[in-house]
PDB file of N, CA and C in Angstrom:
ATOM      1  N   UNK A   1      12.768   0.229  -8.813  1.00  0.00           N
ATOM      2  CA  UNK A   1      12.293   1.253  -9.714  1.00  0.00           C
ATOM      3  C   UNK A   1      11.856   2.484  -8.929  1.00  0.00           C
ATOM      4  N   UNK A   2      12.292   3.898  -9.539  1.00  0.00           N
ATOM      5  CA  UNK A   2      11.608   4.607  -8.633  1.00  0.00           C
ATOM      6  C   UNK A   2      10.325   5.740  -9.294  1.00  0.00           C
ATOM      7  N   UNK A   3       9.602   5.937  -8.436  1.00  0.00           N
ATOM      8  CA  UNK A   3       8.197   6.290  -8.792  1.00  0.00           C
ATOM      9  C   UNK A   3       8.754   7.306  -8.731  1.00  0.00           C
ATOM     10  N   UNK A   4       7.960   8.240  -9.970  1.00  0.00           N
ATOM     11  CA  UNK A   4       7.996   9.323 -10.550  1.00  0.00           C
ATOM     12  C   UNK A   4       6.758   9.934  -9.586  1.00  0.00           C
ATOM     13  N   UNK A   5       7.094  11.313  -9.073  1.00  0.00           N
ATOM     14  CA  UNK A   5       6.433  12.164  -8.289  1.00  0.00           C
ATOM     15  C   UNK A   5       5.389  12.750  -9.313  1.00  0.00           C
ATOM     16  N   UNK A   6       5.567  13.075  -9.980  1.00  0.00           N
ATOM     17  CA  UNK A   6       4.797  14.240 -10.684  1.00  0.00           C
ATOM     18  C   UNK A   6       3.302  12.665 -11.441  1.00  0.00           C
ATOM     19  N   UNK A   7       3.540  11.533 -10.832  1.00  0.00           N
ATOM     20  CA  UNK A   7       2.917  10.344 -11.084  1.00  0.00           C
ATOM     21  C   UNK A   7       2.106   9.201  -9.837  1.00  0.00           C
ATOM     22  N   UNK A   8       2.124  10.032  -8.954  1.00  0.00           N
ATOM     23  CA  UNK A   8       2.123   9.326  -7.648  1.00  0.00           C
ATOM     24  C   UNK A   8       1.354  10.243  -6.582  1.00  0.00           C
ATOM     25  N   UNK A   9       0.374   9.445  -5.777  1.00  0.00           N
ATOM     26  CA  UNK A   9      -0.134  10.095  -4.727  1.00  0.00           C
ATOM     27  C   UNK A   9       0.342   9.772  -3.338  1.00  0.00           C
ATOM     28  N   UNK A  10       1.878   8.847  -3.152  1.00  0.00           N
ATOM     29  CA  UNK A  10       1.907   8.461  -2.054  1.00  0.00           C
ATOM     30  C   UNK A  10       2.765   9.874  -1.172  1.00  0.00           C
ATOM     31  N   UNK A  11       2.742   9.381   0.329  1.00  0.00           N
ATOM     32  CA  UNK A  11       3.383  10.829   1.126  1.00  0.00           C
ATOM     33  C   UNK A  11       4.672  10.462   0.842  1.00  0.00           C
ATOM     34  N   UNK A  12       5.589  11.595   0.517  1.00  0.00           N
ATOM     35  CA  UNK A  12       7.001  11.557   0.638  1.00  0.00           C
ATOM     36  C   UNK A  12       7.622  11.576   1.991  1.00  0.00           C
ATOM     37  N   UNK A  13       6.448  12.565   3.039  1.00  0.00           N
ATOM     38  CA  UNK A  13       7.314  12.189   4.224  1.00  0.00           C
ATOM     39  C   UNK A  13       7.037  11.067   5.199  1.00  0.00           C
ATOM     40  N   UNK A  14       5.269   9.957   4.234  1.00  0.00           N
ATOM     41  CA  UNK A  14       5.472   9.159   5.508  1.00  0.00           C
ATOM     42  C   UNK A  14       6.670   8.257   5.045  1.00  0.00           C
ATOM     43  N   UNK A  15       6.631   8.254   3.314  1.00  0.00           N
ATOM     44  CA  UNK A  15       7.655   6.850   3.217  1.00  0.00           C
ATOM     45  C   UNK A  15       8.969   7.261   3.736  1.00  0.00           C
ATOM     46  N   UNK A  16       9.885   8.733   3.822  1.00  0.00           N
ATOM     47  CA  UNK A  16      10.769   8.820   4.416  1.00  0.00           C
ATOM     48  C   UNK A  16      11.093   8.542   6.117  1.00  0.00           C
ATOM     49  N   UNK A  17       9.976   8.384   6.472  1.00  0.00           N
ATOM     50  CA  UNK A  17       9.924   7.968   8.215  1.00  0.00           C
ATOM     51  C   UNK A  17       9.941   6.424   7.980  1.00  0.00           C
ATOM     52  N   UNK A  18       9.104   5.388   7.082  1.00  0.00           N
ATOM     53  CA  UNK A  18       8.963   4.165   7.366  1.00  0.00           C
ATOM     54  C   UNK A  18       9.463   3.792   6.175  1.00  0.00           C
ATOM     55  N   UNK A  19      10.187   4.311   5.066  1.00  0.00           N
ATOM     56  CA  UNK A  19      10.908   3.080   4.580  1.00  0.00           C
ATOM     57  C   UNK A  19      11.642   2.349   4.210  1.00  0.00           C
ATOM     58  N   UNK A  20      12.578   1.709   5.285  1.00  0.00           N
ATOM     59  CA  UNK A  20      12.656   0.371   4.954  1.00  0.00           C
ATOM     60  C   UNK A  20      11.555  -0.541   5.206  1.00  0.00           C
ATOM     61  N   UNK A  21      10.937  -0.455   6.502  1.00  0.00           N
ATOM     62  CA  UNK A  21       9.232  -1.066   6.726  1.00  0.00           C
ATOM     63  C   UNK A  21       8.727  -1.129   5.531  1.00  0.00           C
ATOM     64  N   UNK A  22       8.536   0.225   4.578  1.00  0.00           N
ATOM     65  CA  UNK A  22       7.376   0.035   3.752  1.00  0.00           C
ATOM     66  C   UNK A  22       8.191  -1.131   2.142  1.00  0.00           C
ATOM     67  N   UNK A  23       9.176  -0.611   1.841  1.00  0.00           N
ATOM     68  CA  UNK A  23      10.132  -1.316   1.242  1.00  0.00           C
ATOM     69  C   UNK A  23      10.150  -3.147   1.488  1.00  0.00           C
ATOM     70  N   UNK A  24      10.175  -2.941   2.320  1.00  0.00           N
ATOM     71  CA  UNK A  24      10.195  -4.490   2.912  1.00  0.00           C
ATOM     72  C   UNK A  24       8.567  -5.617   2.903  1.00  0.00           C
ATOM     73  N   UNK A  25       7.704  -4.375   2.951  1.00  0.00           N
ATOM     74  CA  UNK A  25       6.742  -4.871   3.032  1.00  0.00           C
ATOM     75  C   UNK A  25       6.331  -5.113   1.086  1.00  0.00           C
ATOM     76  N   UNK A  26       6.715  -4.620   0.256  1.00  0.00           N
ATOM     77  CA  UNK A  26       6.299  -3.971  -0.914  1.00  0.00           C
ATOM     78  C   UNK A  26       7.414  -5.661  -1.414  1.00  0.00           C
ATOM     79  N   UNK A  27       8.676  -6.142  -0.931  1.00  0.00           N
ATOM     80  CA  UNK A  27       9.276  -7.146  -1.184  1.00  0.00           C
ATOM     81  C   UNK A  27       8.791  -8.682  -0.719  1.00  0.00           C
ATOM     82  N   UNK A  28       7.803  -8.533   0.367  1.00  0.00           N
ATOM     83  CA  UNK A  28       7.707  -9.483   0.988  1.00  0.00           C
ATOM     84  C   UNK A  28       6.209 -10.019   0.244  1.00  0.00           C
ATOM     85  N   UNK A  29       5.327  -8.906  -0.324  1.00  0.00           N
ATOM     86  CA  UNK A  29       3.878  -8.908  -1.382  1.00  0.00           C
ATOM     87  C   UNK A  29       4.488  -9.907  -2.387  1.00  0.00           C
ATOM     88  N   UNK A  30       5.495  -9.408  -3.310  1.00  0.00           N
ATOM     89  CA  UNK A  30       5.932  -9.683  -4.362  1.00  0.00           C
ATOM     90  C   UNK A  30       6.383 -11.316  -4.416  1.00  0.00           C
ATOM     91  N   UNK A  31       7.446 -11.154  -3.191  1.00  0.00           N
ATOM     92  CA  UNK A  31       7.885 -12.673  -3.070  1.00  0.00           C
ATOM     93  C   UNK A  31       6.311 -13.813  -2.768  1.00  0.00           C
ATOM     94  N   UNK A  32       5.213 -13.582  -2.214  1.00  0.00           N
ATOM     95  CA  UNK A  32       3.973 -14.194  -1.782  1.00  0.00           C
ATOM     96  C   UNK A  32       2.850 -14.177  -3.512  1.00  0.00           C
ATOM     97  N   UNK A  33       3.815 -13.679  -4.219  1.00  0.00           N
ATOM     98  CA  UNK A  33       3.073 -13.811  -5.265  1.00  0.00           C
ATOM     99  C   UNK A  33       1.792 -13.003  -5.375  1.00  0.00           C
ATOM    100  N   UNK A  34       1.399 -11.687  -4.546  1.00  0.00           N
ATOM    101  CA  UNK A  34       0.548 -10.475  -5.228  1.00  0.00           C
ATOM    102  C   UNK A  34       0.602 -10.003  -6.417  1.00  0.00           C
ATOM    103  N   UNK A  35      -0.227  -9.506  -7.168  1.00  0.00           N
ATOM    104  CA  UNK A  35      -0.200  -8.876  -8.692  1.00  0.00           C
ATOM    105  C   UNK A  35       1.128  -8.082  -8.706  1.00  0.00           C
ATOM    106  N   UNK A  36       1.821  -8.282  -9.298  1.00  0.00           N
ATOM    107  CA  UNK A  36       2.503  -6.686  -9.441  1.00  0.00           C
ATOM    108  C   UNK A  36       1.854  -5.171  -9.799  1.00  0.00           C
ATOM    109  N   UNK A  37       0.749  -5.665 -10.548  1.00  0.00           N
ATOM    110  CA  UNK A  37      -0.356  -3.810 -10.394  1.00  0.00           C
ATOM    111  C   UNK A  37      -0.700  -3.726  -9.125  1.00  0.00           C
ATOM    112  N   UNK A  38      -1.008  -4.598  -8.524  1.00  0.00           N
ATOM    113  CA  UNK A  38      -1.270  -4.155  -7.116  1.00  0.00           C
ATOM    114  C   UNK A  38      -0.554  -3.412  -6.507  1.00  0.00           C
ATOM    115  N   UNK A  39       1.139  -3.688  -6.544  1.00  0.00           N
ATOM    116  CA  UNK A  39       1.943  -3.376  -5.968  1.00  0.00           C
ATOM    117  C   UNK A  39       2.410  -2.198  -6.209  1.00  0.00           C
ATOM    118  N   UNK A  40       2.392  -1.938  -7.294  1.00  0.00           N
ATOM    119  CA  UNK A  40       2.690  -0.680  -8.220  1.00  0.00           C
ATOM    120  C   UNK A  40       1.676   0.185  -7.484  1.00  0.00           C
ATOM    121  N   UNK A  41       0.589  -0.029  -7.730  1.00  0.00           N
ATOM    122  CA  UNK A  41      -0.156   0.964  -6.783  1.00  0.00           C
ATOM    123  C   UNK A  41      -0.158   1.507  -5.850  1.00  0.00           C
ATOM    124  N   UNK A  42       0.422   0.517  -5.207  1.00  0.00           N
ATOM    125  CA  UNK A  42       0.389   0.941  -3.359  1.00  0.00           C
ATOM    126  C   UNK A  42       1.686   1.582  -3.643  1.00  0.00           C
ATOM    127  N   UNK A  43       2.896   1.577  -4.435  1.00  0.00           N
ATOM    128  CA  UNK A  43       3.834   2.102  -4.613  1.00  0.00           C
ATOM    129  C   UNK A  43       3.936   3.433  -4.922  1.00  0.00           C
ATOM    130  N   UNK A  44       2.268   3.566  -5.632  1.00  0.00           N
ATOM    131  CA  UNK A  44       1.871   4.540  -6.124  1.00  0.00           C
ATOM    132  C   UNK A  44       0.925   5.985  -4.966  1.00  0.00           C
ATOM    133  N   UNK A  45       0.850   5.112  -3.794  1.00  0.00           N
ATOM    134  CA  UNK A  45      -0.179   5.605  -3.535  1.00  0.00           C
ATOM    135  C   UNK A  45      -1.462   5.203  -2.937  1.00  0.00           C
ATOM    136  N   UNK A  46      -2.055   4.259  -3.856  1.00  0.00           N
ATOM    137  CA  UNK A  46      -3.008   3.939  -4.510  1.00  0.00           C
ATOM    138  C   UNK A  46      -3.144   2.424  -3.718  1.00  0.00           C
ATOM    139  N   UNK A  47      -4.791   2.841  -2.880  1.00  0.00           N
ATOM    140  CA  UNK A  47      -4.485   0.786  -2.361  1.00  0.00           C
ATOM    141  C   UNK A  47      -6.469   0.857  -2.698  1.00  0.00           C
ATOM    142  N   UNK A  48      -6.953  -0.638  -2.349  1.00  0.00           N
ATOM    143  CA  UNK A  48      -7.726  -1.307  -2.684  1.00  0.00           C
ATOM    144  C   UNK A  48      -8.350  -2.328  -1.377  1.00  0.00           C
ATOM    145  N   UNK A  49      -9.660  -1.632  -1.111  1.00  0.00           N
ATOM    146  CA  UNK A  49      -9.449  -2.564   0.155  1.00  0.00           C
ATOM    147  C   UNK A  49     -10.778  -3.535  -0.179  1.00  0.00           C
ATOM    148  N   UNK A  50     -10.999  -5.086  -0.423  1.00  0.00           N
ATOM    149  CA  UNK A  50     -12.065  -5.658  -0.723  1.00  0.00           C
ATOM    150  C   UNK A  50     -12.206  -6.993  -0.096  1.00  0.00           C
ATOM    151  N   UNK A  51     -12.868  -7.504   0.603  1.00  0.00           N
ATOM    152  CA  UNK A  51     -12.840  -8.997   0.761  1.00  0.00           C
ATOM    153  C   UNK A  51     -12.428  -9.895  -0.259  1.00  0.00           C
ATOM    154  N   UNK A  52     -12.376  -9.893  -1.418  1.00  0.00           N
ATOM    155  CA  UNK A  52     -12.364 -10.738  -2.982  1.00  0.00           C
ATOM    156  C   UNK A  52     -10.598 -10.353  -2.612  1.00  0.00           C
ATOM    157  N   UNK A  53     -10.168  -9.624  -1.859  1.00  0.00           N
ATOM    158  CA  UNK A  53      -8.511  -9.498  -2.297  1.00  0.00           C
ATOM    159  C   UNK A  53      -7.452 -10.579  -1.425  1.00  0.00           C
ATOM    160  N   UNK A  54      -6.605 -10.818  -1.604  1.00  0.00           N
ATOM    161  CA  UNK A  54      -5.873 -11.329  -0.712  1.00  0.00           C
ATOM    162  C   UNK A  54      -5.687 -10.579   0.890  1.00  0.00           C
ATOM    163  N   UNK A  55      -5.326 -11.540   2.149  1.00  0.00           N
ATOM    164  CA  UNK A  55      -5.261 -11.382   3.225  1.00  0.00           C
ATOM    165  C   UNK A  55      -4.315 -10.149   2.875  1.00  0.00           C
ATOM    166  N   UNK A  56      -2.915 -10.489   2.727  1.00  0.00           N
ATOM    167  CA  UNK A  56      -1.756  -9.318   2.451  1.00  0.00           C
ATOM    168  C   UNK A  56      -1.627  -8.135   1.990  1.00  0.00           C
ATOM    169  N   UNK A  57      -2.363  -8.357   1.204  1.00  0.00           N
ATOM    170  CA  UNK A  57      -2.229  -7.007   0.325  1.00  0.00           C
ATOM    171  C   UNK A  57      -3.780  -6.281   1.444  1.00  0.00           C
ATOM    172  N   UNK A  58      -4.467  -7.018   1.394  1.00  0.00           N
ATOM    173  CA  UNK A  58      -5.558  -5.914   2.856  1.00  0.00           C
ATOM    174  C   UNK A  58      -4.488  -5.625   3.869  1.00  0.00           C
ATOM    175  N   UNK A  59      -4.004  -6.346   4.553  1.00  0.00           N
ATOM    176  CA  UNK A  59      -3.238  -5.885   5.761  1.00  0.00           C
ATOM    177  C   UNK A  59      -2.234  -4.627   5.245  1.00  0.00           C
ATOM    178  N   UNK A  60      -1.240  -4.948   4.626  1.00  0.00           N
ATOM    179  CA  UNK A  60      -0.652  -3.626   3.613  1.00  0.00           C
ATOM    180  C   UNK A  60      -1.463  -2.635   3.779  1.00  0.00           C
ATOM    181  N   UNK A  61      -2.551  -2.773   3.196  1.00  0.00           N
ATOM    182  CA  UNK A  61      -3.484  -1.514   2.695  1.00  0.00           C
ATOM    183  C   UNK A  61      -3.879  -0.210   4.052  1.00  0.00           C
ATOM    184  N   UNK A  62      -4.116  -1.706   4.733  1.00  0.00           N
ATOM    185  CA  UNK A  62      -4.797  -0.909   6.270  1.00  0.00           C
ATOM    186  C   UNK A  62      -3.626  -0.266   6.687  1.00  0.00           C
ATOM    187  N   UNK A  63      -2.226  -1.033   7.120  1.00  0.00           N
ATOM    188  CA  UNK A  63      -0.777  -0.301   7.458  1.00  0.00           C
ATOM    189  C   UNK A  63      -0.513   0.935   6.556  1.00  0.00           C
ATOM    190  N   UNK A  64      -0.133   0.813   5.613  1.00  0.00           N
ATOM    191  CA  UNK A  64       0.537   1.829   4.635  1.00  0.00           C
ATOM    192  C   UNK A  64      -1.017   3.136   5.069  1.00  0.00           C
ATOM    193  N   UNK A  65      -1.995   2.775   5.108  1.00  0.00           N
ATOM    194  CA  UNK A  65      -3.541   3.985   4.965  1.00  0.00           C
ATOM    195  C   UNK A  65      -2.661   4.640   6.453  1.00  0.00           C
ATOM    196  N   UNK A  66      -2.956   3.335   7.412  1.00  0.00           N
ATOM    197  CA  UNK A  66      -2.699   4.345   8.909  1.00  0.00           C
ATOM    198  C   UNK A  66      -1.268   4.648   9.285  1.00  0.00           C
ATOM    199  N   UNK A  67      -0.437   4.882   8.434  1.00  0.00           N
ATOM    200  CA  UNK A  67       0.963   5.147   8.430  1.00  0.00           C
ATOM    201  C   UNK A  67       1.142   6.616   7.650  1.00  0.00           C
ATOM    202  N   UNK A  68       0.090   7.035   6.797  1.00  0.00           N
ATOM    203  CA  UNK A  68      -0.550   7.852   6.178  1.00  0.00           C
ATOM    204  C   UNK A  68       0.366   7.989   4.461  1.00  0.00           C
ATOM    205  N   UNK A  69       0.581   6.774   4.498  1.00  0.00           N
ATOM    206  CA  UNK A  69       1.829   6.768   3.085  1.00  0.00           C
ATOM    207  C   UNK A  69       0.533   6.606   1.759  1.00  0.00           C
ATOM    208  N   UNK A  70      -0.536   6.055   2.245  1.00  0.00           N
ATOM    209  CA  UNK A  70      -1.735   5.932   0.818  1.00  0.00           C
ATOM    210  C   UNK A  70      -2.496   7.093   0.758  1.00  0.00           C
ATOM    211  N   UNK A  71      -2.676   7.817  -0.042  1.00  0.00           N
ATOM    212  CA  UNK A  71      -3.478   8.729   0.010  1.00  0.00           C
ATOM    213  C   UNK A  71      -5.176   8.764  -0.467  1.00  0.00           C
ATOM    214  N   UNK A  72      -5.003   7.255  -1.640  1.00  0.00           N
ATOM    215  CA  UNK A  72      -6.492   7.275  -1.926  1.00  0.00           C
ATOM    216  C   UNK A  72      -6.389   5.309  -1.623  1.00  0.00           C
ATOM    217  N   UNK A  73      -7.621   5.727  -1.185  1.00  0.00           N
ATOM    218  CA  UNK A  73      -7.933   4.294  -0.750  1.00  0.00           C
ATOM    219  C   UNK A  73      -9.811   3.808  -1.463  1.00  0.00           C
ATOM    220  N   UNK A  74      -9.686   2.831  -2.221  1.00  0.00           N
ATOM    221  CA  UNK A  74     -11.287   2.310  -2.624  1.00  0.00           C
ATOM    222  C   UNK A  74     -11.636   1.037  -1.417  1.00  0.00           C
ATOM    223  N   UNK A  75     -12.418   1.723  -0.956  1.00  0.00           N
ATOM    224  CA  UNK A  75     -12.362   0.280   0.041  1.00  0.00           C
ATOM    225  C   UNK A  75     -14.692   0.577   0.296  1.00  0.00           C
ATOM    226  N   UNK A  76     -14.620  -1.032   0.792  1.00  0.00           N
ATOM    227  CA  UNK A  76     -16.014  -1.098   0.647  1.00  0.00           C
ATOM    228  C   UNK A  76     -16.579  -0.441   2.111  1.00  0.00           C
ATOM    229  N   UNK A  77     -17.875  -0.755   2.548  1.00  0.00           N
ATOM    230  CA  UNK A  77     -18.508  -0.051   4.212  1.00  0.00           C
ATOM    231  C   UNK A  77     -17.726  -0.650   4.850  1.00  0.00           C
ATOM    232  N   UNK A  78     -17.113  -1.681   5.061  1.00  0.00           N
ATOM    233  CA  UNK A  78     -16.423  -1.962   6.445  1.00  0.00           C
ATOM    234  C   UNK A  78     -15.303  -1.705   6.715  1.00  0.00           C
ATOM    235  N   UNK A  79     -14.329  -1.277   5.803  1.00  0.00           N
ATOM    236  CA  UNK A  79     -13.433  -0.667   6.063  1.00  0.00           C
ATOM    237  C   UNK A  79     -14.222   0.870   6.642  1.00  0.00           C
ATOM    238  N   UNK A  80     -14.371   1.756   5.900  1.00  0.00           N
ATOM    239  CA  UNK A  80     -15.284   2.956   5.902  1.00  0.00           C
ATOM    240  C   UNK A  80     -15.333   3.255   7.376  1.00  0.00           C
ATOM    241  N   UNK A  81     -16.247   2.692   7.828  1.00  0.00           N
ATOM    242  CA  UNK A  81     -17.021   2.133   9.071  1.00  0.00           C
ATOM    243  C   UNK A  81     -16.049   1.702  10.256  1.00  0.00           C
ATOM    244  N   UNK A  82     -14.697   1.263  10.103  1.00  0.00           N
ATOM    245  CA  UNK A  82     -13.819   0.901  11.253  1.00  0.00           C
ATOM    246  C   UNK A  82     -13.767  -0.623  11.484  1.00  0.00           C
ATOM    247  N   UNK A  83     -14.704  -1.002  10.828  1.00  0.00           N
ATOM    248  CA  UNK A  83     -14.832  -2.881  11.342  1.00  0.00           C
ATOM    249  C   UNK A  83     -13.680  -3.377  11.286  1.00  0.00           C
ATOM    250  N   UNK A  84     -12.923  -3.721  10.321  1.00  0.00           N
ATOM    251  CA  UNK A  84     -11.695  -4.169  10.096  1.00  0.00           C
ATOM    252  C   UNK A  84     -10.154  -3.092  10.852  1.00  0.00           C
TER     253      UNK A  84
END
């Protein structure tokens, strides 16, 4: 499916540098059984960073943030902070 721009906060030019990476990663969530809103999100843009979440979809979150493809990120102090 493809995300509608005028609907989306993700970078166009990081996903044009990384994706098949990001693609692959967005297939490999899905197959592990992540929400699909989740996925949509990060598809979107849009990630979630919480201990209560799955390992995967955090690791995603942190990659896709420092790849600079997420543009808004909710994440609690330890992300914030660098811990993770």
């Amino acid at each position: 499916d493809e995300i509608d721009l005028e609907f989306s906060f993700h970078s166009p030019k990081a996903f044009g540098q990384w994706s098949t990476e990001i693609n692959d990663m967005f297939k490999e969530m899905k197959f592990r059984g992540v929400a699909q809103s989740l996925i949509d999100g990060l598809q979107r843009g849009v990630g979630m960073h919480h201990e209560g979440l799955g390992k995967r979809y955090k690791d995603a979150v942190e990659i896709l943030f420092r790849r600079g493809y997420l543009k808004v990120v909710f994440a609690t102090g330890t992300l914030a902070l660098g811990i993770n």
